[in-house]
Amino acid sequence: MSISIKLALQQAIEQLENSPSTSLDAEVLLCHVLQESRSYLFTWPERLLDHQQYTSYRSLLNRRAAGAPIAYIVGEREFWSLPFKVNQHTLIPRPETELLVESALQLGSYLSSQQAINVIDLGTGSGCIALSVAREKPDWQIQATDCSAEALQVARYNADRLGIGNVEFIQSNWFDALDTATQFDLVLANPPYIAEDAPHLYQGDVRFEPQSALVAGKDGLNAIRILVNESLLRLKKNGWIIFELGYDQADRVIDLVYNAGYNYILFKKDLAGIKRHCIAHRPG
Ligand code: GLN
């Protein structure tokens, strides 16, 4: 049986009725099967899919209809205009996390240039934060940790594919496996910060993402508490930490960060006006 691109898309849209982005999903999956761009679909709507293409398309649609995230189905998500491989062992990079990269780069001008700049990205997942920063700052020495060996495999693959050589990936629970002698100018993290009973965990893509990258205890702050306290011991004097937090956590986080001993503390808002990440300074 042969079916045109146009008809395949129409069928798919009917099948995916539940998805919030139905036609885009149908198009992205078809592009993936055909290995073509979206403009190809609209230029050649009458072109026929061969049997194998149609069968693969059906199977991707079935996965999507069952809720699987598009990023996991196609195995990739763009972040900082770079393609990142992702799978079920890594969080799917979010656009708002690009703001954290932006802040890290801006802070760069405050970091002393006397000696090498040492940066660490804790809980790196696909490596999207560490590798995006590394791409912009090839002379920074960046380490990136994750407790998941499977996630690190993905991150290393991404580093190779992007040709980025200034990130060292280390399997570690926070700072545990790191040489205690290394002090950092900058600590970066997108830690888990969702409360364990949050309804959010039962909706959309999040259901398929690794719990260890999302959930952090009853109030969602377990990981941030560890991160903030341990980082203070690992930062150089006048070093900075930047970490992402949950949409309603800024008030609690400011107390936590202040009590830990940081002095300048600020939050960066995302486009929705939500305090998305915290920036804090270790006193000199
Ligand atoms: N921002 C993500 C979400 O709300 C969670 C990411 C994280 O926990 N670091 O789905």
PDB file of C-alpha atoms and ligand atoms in Angstrom:
ATOM      1  CA  MET A   1       0.000   0.000   0.000  1.00  0.00           C
ATOM      2  CA  SER A   2       1.265   3.491  -0.866  1.00  0.00           C
ATOM      3  CA  ILE A   3       0.270   6.633   0.894  1.00  0.00           C
ATOM      4  CA  SER A   4       1.206  10.242   0.236  1.00  0.00           C
ATOM      5  CA  ILE A   5       2.959  12.543   2.688  1.00  0.00           C
ATOM      6  CA  LYS A   6      -0.176  14.650   2.904  1.00  0.00           C
ATOM      7  CA  LEU A   7      -2.411  11.713   3.710  1.00  0.00           C
ATOM      8  CA  ALA A   8       0.062  10.222   6.185  1.00  0.00           C
ATOM      9  CA  LEU A   9       0.076  13.529   8.060  1.00  0.00           C
ATOM     10  CA  GLN A  10      -3.707  13.728   8.075  1.00  0.00           C
ATOM     11  CA  GLN A  11      -4.011  10.219   9.455  1.00  0.00           C
ATOM     12  CA  ALA A  12      -1.410  10.946  12.087  1.00  0.00           C
ATOM     13  CA  ILE A  13      -3.187  14.081  13.251  1.00  0.00           C
ATOM     14  CA  GLU A  14      -6.346  12.053  13.777  1.00  0.00           C
ATOM     15  CA  GLN A  15      -4.458   9.441  15.762  1.00  0.00           C
ATOM     16  CA  LEU A  16      -2.606  11.976  17.935  1.00  0.00           C
ATOM     17  CA  GLU A  17      -5.658  13.993  18.904  1.00  0.00           C
ATOM     18  CA  ASN A  18      -4.604  14.010  22.550  1.00  0.00           C
ATOM     19  CA  SER A  19      -1.231  15.609  22.104  1.00  0.00           C
ATOM     20  CA  PRO A  20      -0.916  19.353  22.787  1.00  0.00           C
ATOM     21  CA  SER A  21       1.103  19.859  19.602  1.00  0.00           C
ATOM     22  CA  THR A  22      -0.527  17.407  17.233  1.00  0.00           C
ATOM     23  CA  SER A  23       0.422  18.659  13.778  1.00  0.00           C
ATOM     24  CA  LEU A  24       3.942  19.585  14.774  1.00  0.00           C
ATOM     25  CA  ASP A  25       4.431  16.144  16.338  1.00  0.00           C
ATOM     26  CA  ALA A  26       3.142  14.431  13.193  1.00  0.00           C
ATOM     27  CA  GLU A  27       5.478  16.491  11.020  1.00  0.00           C
ATOM     28  CA  VAL A  28       8.552  16.054  13.203  1.00  0.00           C
ATOM     29  CA  LEU A  29       8.094  12.281  13.305  1.00  0.00           C
ATOM     30  CA  LEU A  30       7.626  12.069   9.551  1.00  0.00           C
ATOM     31  CA  CYS A  31      10.729  14.207   8.988  1.00  0.00           C
ATOM     32  CA  HIS A  32      12.590  11.796  11.229  1.00  0.00           C
ATOM     33  CA  VAL A  33      11.488   8.769   9.218  1.00  0.00           C
ATOM     34  CA  LEU A  34      12.211  10.413   5.857  1.00  0.00           C
ATOM     35  CA  GLN A  35      15.365  12.153   7.127  1.00  0.00           C
ATOM     36  CA  GLU A  36      14.121  15.333   5.486  1.00  0.00           C
ATOM     37  CA  SER A  37      13.311  18.861   6.661  1.00  0.00           C
ATOM     38  CA  ARG A  38       9.801  20.129   7.375  1.00  0.00           C
ATOM     39  CA  SER A  39       9.845  22.262   4.237  1.00  0.00           C
ATOM     40  CA  TYR A  40      10.252  19.035   2.221  1.00  0.00           C
ATOM     41  CA  LEU A  41       6.881  17.828   3.541  1.00  0.00           C
ATOM     42  CA  PHE A  42       5.132  20.932   2.263  1.00  0.00           C
ATOM     43  CA  THR A  43       7.024  21.043  -1.030  1.00  0.00           C
ATOM     44  CA  TRP A  44       6.233  17.400  -1.905  1.00  0.00           C
ATOM     45  CA  PRO A  45       2.851  16.616  -0.295  1.00  0.00           C
ATOM     46  CA  GLU A  46       1.940  14.093  -3.018  1.00  0.00           C
ATOM     47  CA  ARG A  47       5.185  12.126  -2.794  1.00  0.00           C
ATOM     48  CA  LEU A  48       4.572   8.536  -1.697  1.00  0.00           C
ATOM     49  CA  LEU A  49       6.022   6.802   1.351  1.00  0.00           C
ATOM     50  CA  ASP A  50       7.395   3.344   0.648  1.00  0.00           C
ATOM     51  CA  HIS A  51       6.251   0.408   2.716  1.00  0.00           C
ATOM     52  CA  GLN A  52       9.133   0.541   5.151  1.00  0.00           C
ATOM     53  CA  GLN A  53       8.798   4.288   5.701  1.00  0.00           C
ATOM     54  CA  TYR A  54       5.099   3.940   6.342  1.00  0.00           C
ATOM     55  CA  THR A  55       5.608   1.060   8.784  1.00  0.00           C
ATOM     56  CA  SER A  56       8.256   2.960  10.734  1.00  0.00           C
ATOM     57  CA  TYR A  57       6.042   6.034  10.795  1.00  0.00           C
ATOM     58  CA  ARG A  58       3.142   4.017  12.194  1.00  0.00           C
ATOM     59  CA  SER A  59       5.306   2.619  14.940  1.00  0.00           C
ATOM     60  CA  LEU A  60       6.639   6.039  15.973  1.00  0.00           C
ATOM     61  CA  LEU A  61       3.089   7.389  16.007  1.00  0.00           C
ATOM     62  CA  ASN A  62       1.983   4.570  18.268  1.00  0.00           C
ATOM     63  CA  ARG A  63       4.727   5.412  20.731  1.00  0.00           C
ATOM     64  CA  ARG A  64       3.762   9.071  20.659  1.00  0.00           C
ATOM     65  CA  ALA A  65       0.087   8.199  21.071  1.00  0.00           C
ATOM     66  CA  ALA A  66       1.093   6.282  24.222  1.00  0.00           C
ATOM     67  CA  GLY A  67       2.712   9.464  25.561  1.00  0.00           C
ATOM     68  CA  ALA A  68       6.415   8.955  24.801  1.00  0.00           C
ATOM     69  CA  PRO A  69       8.205  12.315  24.481  1.00  0.00           C
ATOM     70  CA  ILE A  70       9.101  13.392  20.946  1.00  0.00           C
ATOM     71  CA  ALA A  71      12.697  13.986  22.057  1.00  0.00           C
ATOM     72  CA  TYR A  72      13.066  10.345  23.136  1.00  0.00           C
ATOM     73  CA  ILE A  73      11.401   9.029  19.984  1.00  0.00           C
ATOM     74  CA  VAL A  74      13.709  10.956  17.665  1.00  0.00           C
ATOM     75  CA  GLY A  75      16.592  10.615  20.155  1.00  0.00           C
ATOM     76  CA  GLU A  76      17.531  14.263  20.069  1.00  0.00           C
ATOM     77  CA  ARG A  77      16.680  17.753  21.329  1.00  0.00           C
ATOM     78  CA  GLU A  78      18.149  21.092  20.364  1.00  0.00           C
ATOM     79  CA  PHE A  79      19.627  23.237  23.135  1.00  0.00           C
ATOM     80  CA  TRP A  80      21.707  26.401  22.726  1.00  0.00           C
ATOM     81  CA  SER A  81      21.319  25.810  18.961  1.00  0.00           C
ATOM     82  CA  LEU A  82      23.241  22.543  19.261  1.00  0.00           C
ATOM     83  CA  PRO A  83      21.850  19.041  18.733  1.00  0.00           C
ATOM     84  CA  PHE A  84      21.944  16.859  21.864  1.00  0.00           C
ATOM     85  CA  LYS A  85      21.356  13.141  21.898  1.00  0.00           C
ATOM     86  CA  VAL A  86      18.934  12.243  24.698  1.00  0.00           C
ATOM     87  CA  ASN A  87      17.412   9.002  25.950  1.00  0.00           C
ATOM     88  CA  GLN A  88      15.468   7.691  28.919  1.00  0.00           C
ATOM     89  CA  HIS A  89      18.550   8.059  31.129  1.00  0.00           C
ATOM     90  CA  THR A  90      18.747  11.818  30.651  1.00  0.00           C
ATOM     91  CA  LEU A  91      16.408  14.700  31.269  1.00  0.00           C
ATOM     92  CA  ILE A  92      15.164  16.390  28.100  1.00  0.00           C
ATOM     93  CA  PRO A  93      16.844  19.819  27.940  1.00  0.00           C
ATOM     94  CA  ARG A  94      14.372  22.687  28.524  1.00  0.00           C
ATOM     95  CA  PRO A  95      14.561  26.057  26.772  1.00  0.00           C
ATOM     96  CA  GLU A  96      14.517  27.905  30.123  1.00  0.00           C
ATOM     97  CA  THR A  97      17.747  26.156  31.123  1.00  0.00           C
ATOM     98  CA  GLU A  98      19.465  28.104  28.335  1.00  0.00           C
ATOM     99  CA  LEU A  99      19.105  31.100  30.654  1.00  0.00           C
ATOM    100  CA  LEU A 100      21.434  29.382  33.091  1.00  0.00           C
ATOM    101  CA  VAL A 101      24.035  29.023  30.338  1.00  0.00           C
ATOM    102  CA  GLU A 102      23.584  32.696  29.536  1.00  0.00           C
ATOM    103  CA  SER A 103      24.190  33.684  33.171  1.00  0.00           C
ATOM    104  CA  ALA A 104      27.269  31.468  33.365  1.00  0.00           C
ATOM    105  CA  LEU A 105      28.757  33.172  30.317  1.00  0.00           C
ATOM    106  CA  GLN A 106      27.923  36.642  31.647  1.00  0.00           C
ATOM    107  CA  LEU A 107      29.558  35.834  34.976  1.00  0.00           C
ATOM    108  CA  GLY A 108      32.660  34.853  33.040  1.00  0.00           C
ATOM    109  CA  SER A 109      33.721  38.471  32.874  1.00  0.00           C
ATOM    110  CA  TYR A 110      33.803  38.666  36.696  1.00  0.00           C
ATOM    111  CA  LEU A 111      36.006  35.623  37.081  1.00  0.00           C
ATOM    112  CA  SER A 112      39.693  36.294  37.512  1.00  0.00           C
ATOM    113  CA  SER A 113      41.662  35.602  34.368  1.00  0.00           C
ATOM    114  CA  GLN A 114      45.006  35.211  36.206  1.00  0.00           C
ATOM    115  CA  GLN A 115      44.740  31.449  36.112  1.00  0.00           C
ATOM    116  CA  ALA A 116      42.623  28.795  34.414  1.00  0.00           C
ATOM    117  CA  ILE A 117      38.904  29.050  35.082  1.00  0.00           C
ATOM    118  CA  ASN A 118      37.609  25.839  36.669  1.00  0.00           C
ATOM    119  CA  VAL A 119      33.951  25.080  36.222  1.00  0.00           C
ATOM    120  CA  ILE A 120      31.839  22.139  37.323  1.00  0.00           C
ATOM    121  CA  ASP A 121      28.405  21.086  36.121  1.00  0.00           C
ATOM    122  CA  LEU A 122      26.789  18.761  38.665  1.00  0.00           C
ATOM    123  CA  GLY A 123      24.203  16.256  37.449  1.00  0.00           C
ATOM    124  CA  THR A 124      25.032  16.912  33.824  1.00  0.00           C
ATOM    125  CA  GLY A 125      22.588  14.449  32.197  1.00  0.00           C
ATOM    126  CA  SER A 126      22.942  14.845  28.423  1.00  0.00           C
ATOM    127  CA  GLY A 127      25.757  17.320  29.105  1.00  0.00           C
ATOM    128  CA  CYS A 128      23.767  20.192  27.625  1.00  0.00           C
ATOM    129  CA  ILE A 129      24.851  22.842  30.161  1.00  0.00           C
ATOM    130  CA  ALA A 130      28.528  21.881  30.345  1.00  0.00           C
ATOM    131  CA  LEU A 131      28.898  21.446  26.587  1.00  0.00           C
ATOM    132  CA  SER A 132      27.094  24.669  25.671  1.00  0.00           C
ATOM    133  CA  VAL A 133      29.311  26.637  28.050  1.00  0.00           C
ATOM    134  CA  ALA A 134      32.387  24.782  26.802  1.00  0.00           C
ATOM    135  CA  ARG A 135      31.530  25.603  23.199  1.00  0.00           C
ATOM    136  CA  GLU A 136      31.510  29.331  24.055  1.00  0.00           C
ATOM    137  CA  LYS A 137      34.511  29.225  26.398  1.00  0.00           C
ATOM    138  CA  PRO A 138      37.084  26.820  24.928  1.00  0.00           C
ATOM    139  CA  ASP A 139      39.736  27.972  27.417  1.00  0.00           C
ATOM    140  CA  TRP A 140      37.689  27.107  30.528  1.00  0.00           C
ATOM    141  CA  GLN A 141      38.444  23.782  32.204  1.00  0.00           C
ATOM    142  CA  ILE A 142      35.104  22.141  32.744  1.00  0.00           C
ATOM    143  CA  GLN A 143      34.256  19.020  34.690  1.00  0.00           C
ATOM    144  CA  ALA A 144      30.824  17.460  34.599  1.00  0.00           C
ATOM    145  CA  THR A 145      29.462  14.783  36.901  1.00  0.00           C
ATOM    146  CA  ASP A 146      26.491  12.507  37.007  1.00  0.00           C
ATOM    147  CA  CYS A 147      25.737   9.548  39.239  1.00  0.00           C
ATOM    148  CA  SER A 148      24.294   7.666  36.252  1.00  0.00           C
ATOM    149  CA  ALA A 149      26.799   5.823  34.057  1.00  0.00           C
ATOM    150  CA  GLU A 150      24.165   5.627  31.318  1.00  0.00           C
ATOM    151  CA  ALA A 151      23.672   9.397  31.329  1.00  0.00           C
ATOM    152  CA  LEU A 152      27.433   9.947  31.148  1.00  0.00           C
ATOM    153  CA  GLN A 153      27.606   7.717  28.101  1.00  0.00           C
ATOM    154  CA  VAL A 154      25.133  10.037  26.381  1.00  0.00           C
ATOM    155  CA  ALA A 155      27.017  13.137  27.533  1.00  0.00           C
ATOM    156  CA  ARG A 156      30.335  11.765  26.232  1.00  0.00           C
ATOM    157  CA  TYR A 157      28.722  10.903  22.917  1.00  0.00           C
ATOM    158  CA  ASN A 158      27.451  14.496  22.687  1.00  0.00           C
ATOM    159  CA  ALA A 159      30.906  15.894  23.443  1.00  0.00           C
ATOM    160  CA  ASP A 160      32.451  13.749  20.690  1.00  0.00           C
ATOM    161  CA  ARG A 161      29.803  14.568  18.158  1.00  0.00           C
ATOM    162  CA  LEU A 162      30.095  18.300  18.840  1.00  0.00           C
ATOM    163  CA  GLY A 163      33.880  18.078  18.809  1.00  0.00           C
ATOM    164  CA  ILE A 164      34.177  19.644  22.266  1.00  0.00           C
ATOM    165  CA  GLY A 165      37.368  18.735  24.095  1.00  0.00           C
ATOM    166  CA  ASN A 166      37.372  20.867  27.250  1.00  0.00           C
ATOM    167  CA  VAL A 167      34.862  18.907  29.307  1.00  0.00           C
ATOM    168  CA  GLU A 168      35.869  15.973  31.488  1.00  0.00           C
ATOM    169  CA  PHE A 169      32.997  13.682  32.472  1.00  0.00           C
ATOM    170  CA  ILE A 170      33.185  11.913  35.827  1.00  0.00           C
ATOM    171  CA  GLN A 171      30.784   9.475  37.467  1.00  0.00           C
ATOM    172  CA  SER A 172      30.089  10.980  40.863  1.00  0.00           C
ATOM    173  CA  ASN A 173      27.343  11.685  43.320  1.00  0.00           C
ATOM    174  CA  TRP A 174      27.706  15.469  43.593  1.00  0.00           C
ATOM    175  CA  PHE A 175      31.349  16.164  44.499  1.00  0.00           C
ATOM    176  CA  ASP A 176      32.019  12.745  46.084  1.00  0.00           C
ATOM    177  CA  ALA A 177      34.389  11.289  43.464  1.00  0.00           C
ATOM    178  CA  LEU A 178      36.230  14.530  42.768  1.00  0.00           C
ATOM    179  CA  ASP A 179      39.745  15.387  43.800  1.00  0.00           C
ATOM    180  CA  THR A 180      39.343  17.487  46.955  1.00  0.00           C
ATOM    181  CA  ALA A 181      42.224  19.715  45.905  1.00  0.00           C
ATOM    182  CA  THR A 182      40.327  21.181  42.954  1.00  0.00           C
ATOM    183  CA  GLN A 183      38.517  24.391  43.811  1.00  0.00           C
ATOM    184  CA  PHE A 184      36.040  25.896  41.393  1.00  0.00           C
ATOM    185  CA  ASP A 185      35.377  29.376  40.090  1.00  0.00           C
ATOM    186  CA  LEU A 186      31.913  28.424  39.045  1.00  0.00           C
ATOM    187  CA  VAL A 187      29.498  25.647  40.030  1.00  0.00           C
ATOM    188  CA  LEU A 188      26.568  25.017  37.698  1.00  0.00           C
ATOM    189  CA  ALA A 189      23.635  22.665  38.196  1.00  0.00           C
ATOM    190  CA  ASN A 190      20.160  21.854  37.073  1.00  0.00           C
ATOM    191  CA  PRO A 191      19.408  19.609  40.049  1.00  0.00           C
ATOM    192  CA  PRO A 192      16.246  17.634  40.701  1.00  0.00           C
ATOM    193  CA  TYR A 193      13.830  19.967  42.480  1.00  0.00           C
ATOM    194  CA  ILE A 194      10.328  18.569  42.178  1.00  0.00           C
ATOM    195  CA  ALA A 195       8.481  17.539  45.365  1.00  0.00           C
ATOM    196  CA  GLU A 196       7.805  13.810  45.460  1.00  0.00           C
ATOM    197  CA  ASP A 197       4.026  14.208  45.554  1.00  0.00           C
ATOM    198  CA  ALA A 198       3.781  16.887  42.832  1.00  0.00           C
ATOM    199  CA  PRO A 199       0.950  16.217  40.349  1.00  0.00           C
ATOM    200  CA  HIS A 200       3.287  17.531  37.631  1.00  0.00           C
ATOM    201  CA  LEU A 201       5.113  14.172  37.771  1.00  0.00           C
ATOM    202  CA  TYR A 202       2.084  12.408  36.304  1.00  0.00           C
ATOM    203  CA  GLN A 203       1.708  14.649  33.280  1.00  0.00           C
ATOM    204  CA  GLY A 204       3.234  14.750  29.794  1.00  0.00           C
ATOM    205  CA  ASP A 205       6.889  14.091  29.046  1.00  0.00           C
ATOM    206  CA  VAL A 206       7.929  14.115  32.699  1.00  0.00           C
ATOM    207  CA  ARG A 207       6.365  10.650  33.197  1.00  0.00           C
ATOM    208  CA  PHE A 208       9.066   9.173  30.963  1.00  0.00           C
ATOM    209  CA  GLU A 209      12.069  11.045  32.348  1.00  0.00           C
ATOM    210  CA  PRO A 210      14.432   9.640  34.995  1.00  0.00           C
ATOM    211  CA  GLN A 211      12.967  10.218  38.459  1.00  0.00           C
ATOM    212  CA  SER A 212      16.455  10.720  39.876  1.00  0.00           C
ATOM    213  CA  ALA A 213      16.836  13.809  37.685  1.00  0.00           C
ATOM    214  CA  LEU A 214      13.489  15.267  38.730  1.00  0.00           C
ATOM    215  CA  VAL A 215      12.455  14.400  42.259  1.00  0.00           C
ATOM    216  CA  ALA A 216      14.149  15.650  45.424  1.00  0.00           C
ATOM    217  CA  GLY A 217      12.310  14.627  48.565  1.00  0.00           C
ATOM    218  CA  LYS A 218       9.155  15.876  50.253  1.00  0.00           C
ATOM    219  CA  ASP A 219       9.683  19.566  49.590  1.00  0.00           C
ATOM    220  CA  GLY A 220      11.741  19.184  46.403  1.00  0.00           C
ATOM    221  CA  LEU A 221      14.720  20.878  48.073  1.00  0.00           C
ATOM    222  CA  ASN A 222      16.837  17.901  49.173  1.00  0.00           C
ATOM    223  CA  ALA A 223      19.265  18.162  46.274  1.00  0.00           C
ATOM    224  CA  ILE A 224      19.486  21.954  46.432  1.00  0.00           C
ATOM    225  CA  ARG A 225      20.362  21.768  50.162  1.00  0.00           C
ATOM    226  CA  ILE A 226      23.269  19.400  49.457  1.00  0.00           C
ATOM    227  CA  LEU A 227      24.368  21.351  46.422  1.00  0.00           C
ATOM    228  CA  VAL A 228      24.405  24.703  48.179  1.00  0.00           C
ATOM    229  CA  ASN A 229      26.259  23.453  51.260  1.00  0.00           C
ATOM    230  CA  GLU A 230      28.824  21.282  49.503  1.00  0.00           C
ATOM    231  CA  SER A 231      29.525  23.869  46.833  1.00  0.00           C
ATOM    232  CA  LEU A 232      30.496  26.469  49.403  1.00  0.00           C
ATOM    233  CA  LEU A 233      33.355  24.184  50.484  1.00  0.00           C
ATOM    234  CA  ARG A 234      34.451  23.599  46.884  1.00  0.00           C
ATOM    235  CA  LEU A 235      34.244  27.121  45.543  1.00  0.00           C
ATOM    236  CA  LYS A 236      37.250  29.391  45.386  1.00  0.00           C
ATOM    237  CA  LYS A 237      36.905  32.637  47.302  1.00  0.00           C
ATOM    238  CA  ASN A 238      34.787  34.981  45.187  1.00  0.00           C
ATOM    239  CA  GLY A 239      33.476  31.999  43.216  1.00  0.00           C
ATOM    240  CA  TRP A 240      29.879  31.705  42.111  1.00  0.00           C
ATOM    241  CA  ILE A 241      27.177  29.076  42.020  1.00  0.00           C
ATOM    242  CA  ILE A 242      24.275  29.083  39.584  1.00  0.00           C
ATOM    243  CA  PHE A 243      21.495  26.553  39.873  1.00  0.00           C
ATOM    244  CA  GLU A 244      17.984  26.089  38.561  1.00  0.00           C
ATOM    245  CA  LEU A 245      15.036  25.827  40.946  1.00  0.00           C
ATOM    246  CA  GLY A 246      11.308  25.130  40.969  1.00  0.00           C
ATOM    247  CA  TYR A 247       8.736  27.788  40.068  1.00  0.00           C
ATOM    248  CA  ASP A 248       7.668  28.354  43.717  1.00  0.00           C
ATOM    249  CA  GLN A 249      10.950  27.790  45.585  1.00  0.00           C
ATOM    250  CA  ALA A 250      12.700  31.174  45.484  1.00  0.00           C
ATOM    251  CA  ASP A 251      11.568  32.288  48.969  1.00  0.00           C
ATOM    252  CA  ARG A 252      12.775  29.103  50.612  1.00  0.00           C
ATOM    253  CA  VAL A 253      15.938  28.963  48.513  1.00  0.00           C
ATOM    254  CA  ILE A 254      17.022  32.476  49.440  1.00  0.00           C
ATOM    255  CA  ASP A 255      16.982  31.552  53.166  1.00  0.00           C
ATOM    256  CA  LEU A 256      18.816  28.341  52.521  1.00  0.00           C
ATOM    257  CA  VAL A 257      21.523  30.017  50.451  1.00  0.00           C
ATOM    258  CA  TYR A 258      21.915  32.939  52.852  1.00  0.00           C
ATOM    259  CA  ASN A 259      22.147  30.649  55.897  1.00  0.00           C
ATOM    260  CA  ALA A 260      24.777  28.537  54.154  1.00  0.00           C
ATOM    261  CA  GLY A 261      27.052  31.610  54.049  1.00  0.00           C
ATOM    262  CA  TYR A 262      26.816  33.072  50.545  1.00  0.00           C
ATOM    263  CA  ASN A 263      26.535  36.824  50.292  1.00  0.00           C
ATOM    264  CA  TYR A 264      25.325  38.241  46.964  1.00  0.00           C
ATOM    265  CA  ILE A 265      22.241  36.261  46.020  1.00  0.00           C
ATOM    266  CA  LEU A 266      20.036  36.942  43.040  1.00  0.00           C
ATOM    267  CA  PHE A 267      17.451  35.225  40.894  1.00  0.00           C
ATOM    268  CA  LYS A 268      17.022  35.378  37.136  1.00  0.00           C
ATOM    269  CA  LYS A 269      13.493  35.286  35.811  1.00  0.00           C
ATOM    270  CA  ASP A 270      12.382  33.408  32.723  1.00  0.00           C
ATOM    271  CA  LEU A 271      10.045  34.787  30.059  1.00  0.00           C
ATOM    272  CA  ALA A 272       7.038  33.750  32.132  1.00  0.00           C
ATOM    273  CA  GLY A 273       8.319  35.883  35.041  1.00  0.00           C
ATOM    274  CA  ILE A 274       9.267  32.838  37.126  1.00  0.00           C
ATOM    275  CA  LYS A 275      12.476  32.965  39.175  1.00  0.00           C
ATOM    276  CA  ARG A 276      14.242  30.218  37.235  1.00  0.00           C
ATOM    277  CA  HIS A 277      17.719  30.123  38.631  1.00  0.00           C
ATOM    278  CA  CYS A 278      19.644  31.382  41.599  1.00  0.00           C
ATOM    279  CA  ILE A 279      23.072  33.008  41.404  1.00  0.00           C
ATOM    280  CA  ALA A 280      25.080  33.241  44.621  1.00  0.00           C
ATOM    281  CA  HIS A 281      28.581  34.388  45.563  1.00  0.00           C
ATOM    282  CA  ARG A 282      31.048  32.892  47.975  1.00  0.00           C
ATOM    283  CA  PRO A 283      32.547  35.733  50.050  1.00  0.00           C
ATOM    284  CA  GLY A 284      36.194  36.601  49.428  1.00  0.00           C
TER     285      GLY A 284
HETATM  286  N1  GLN B   1      11.910  21.962  34.841  1.00  0.00           N
HETATM  287  C1  GLN B   1      11.583  20.566  34.844  1.00  0.00           C
HETATM  288  C2  GLN B   1      10.107  20.347  34.966  1.00  0.00           C
HETATM  289  O1  GLN B   1       9.449  21.082  35.647  1.00  0.00           O
HETATM  290  C3  GLN B   1      12.277  19.835  35.952  1.00  0.00           C
HETATM  291  C4  GLN B   1      13.727  19.808  35.802  1.00  0.00           C
HETATM  292  C5  GLN B   1      14.427  19.531  37.089  1.00  0.00           C
HETATM  293  O2  GLN B   1      13.891  18.972  38.037  1.00  0.00           O
HETATM  294  N2  GLN B   1      15.633  19.935  37.138  1.00  0.00           N
HETATM  295  O3  GLN B   1       9.585  19.447  34.375  1.00  0.00           O
END
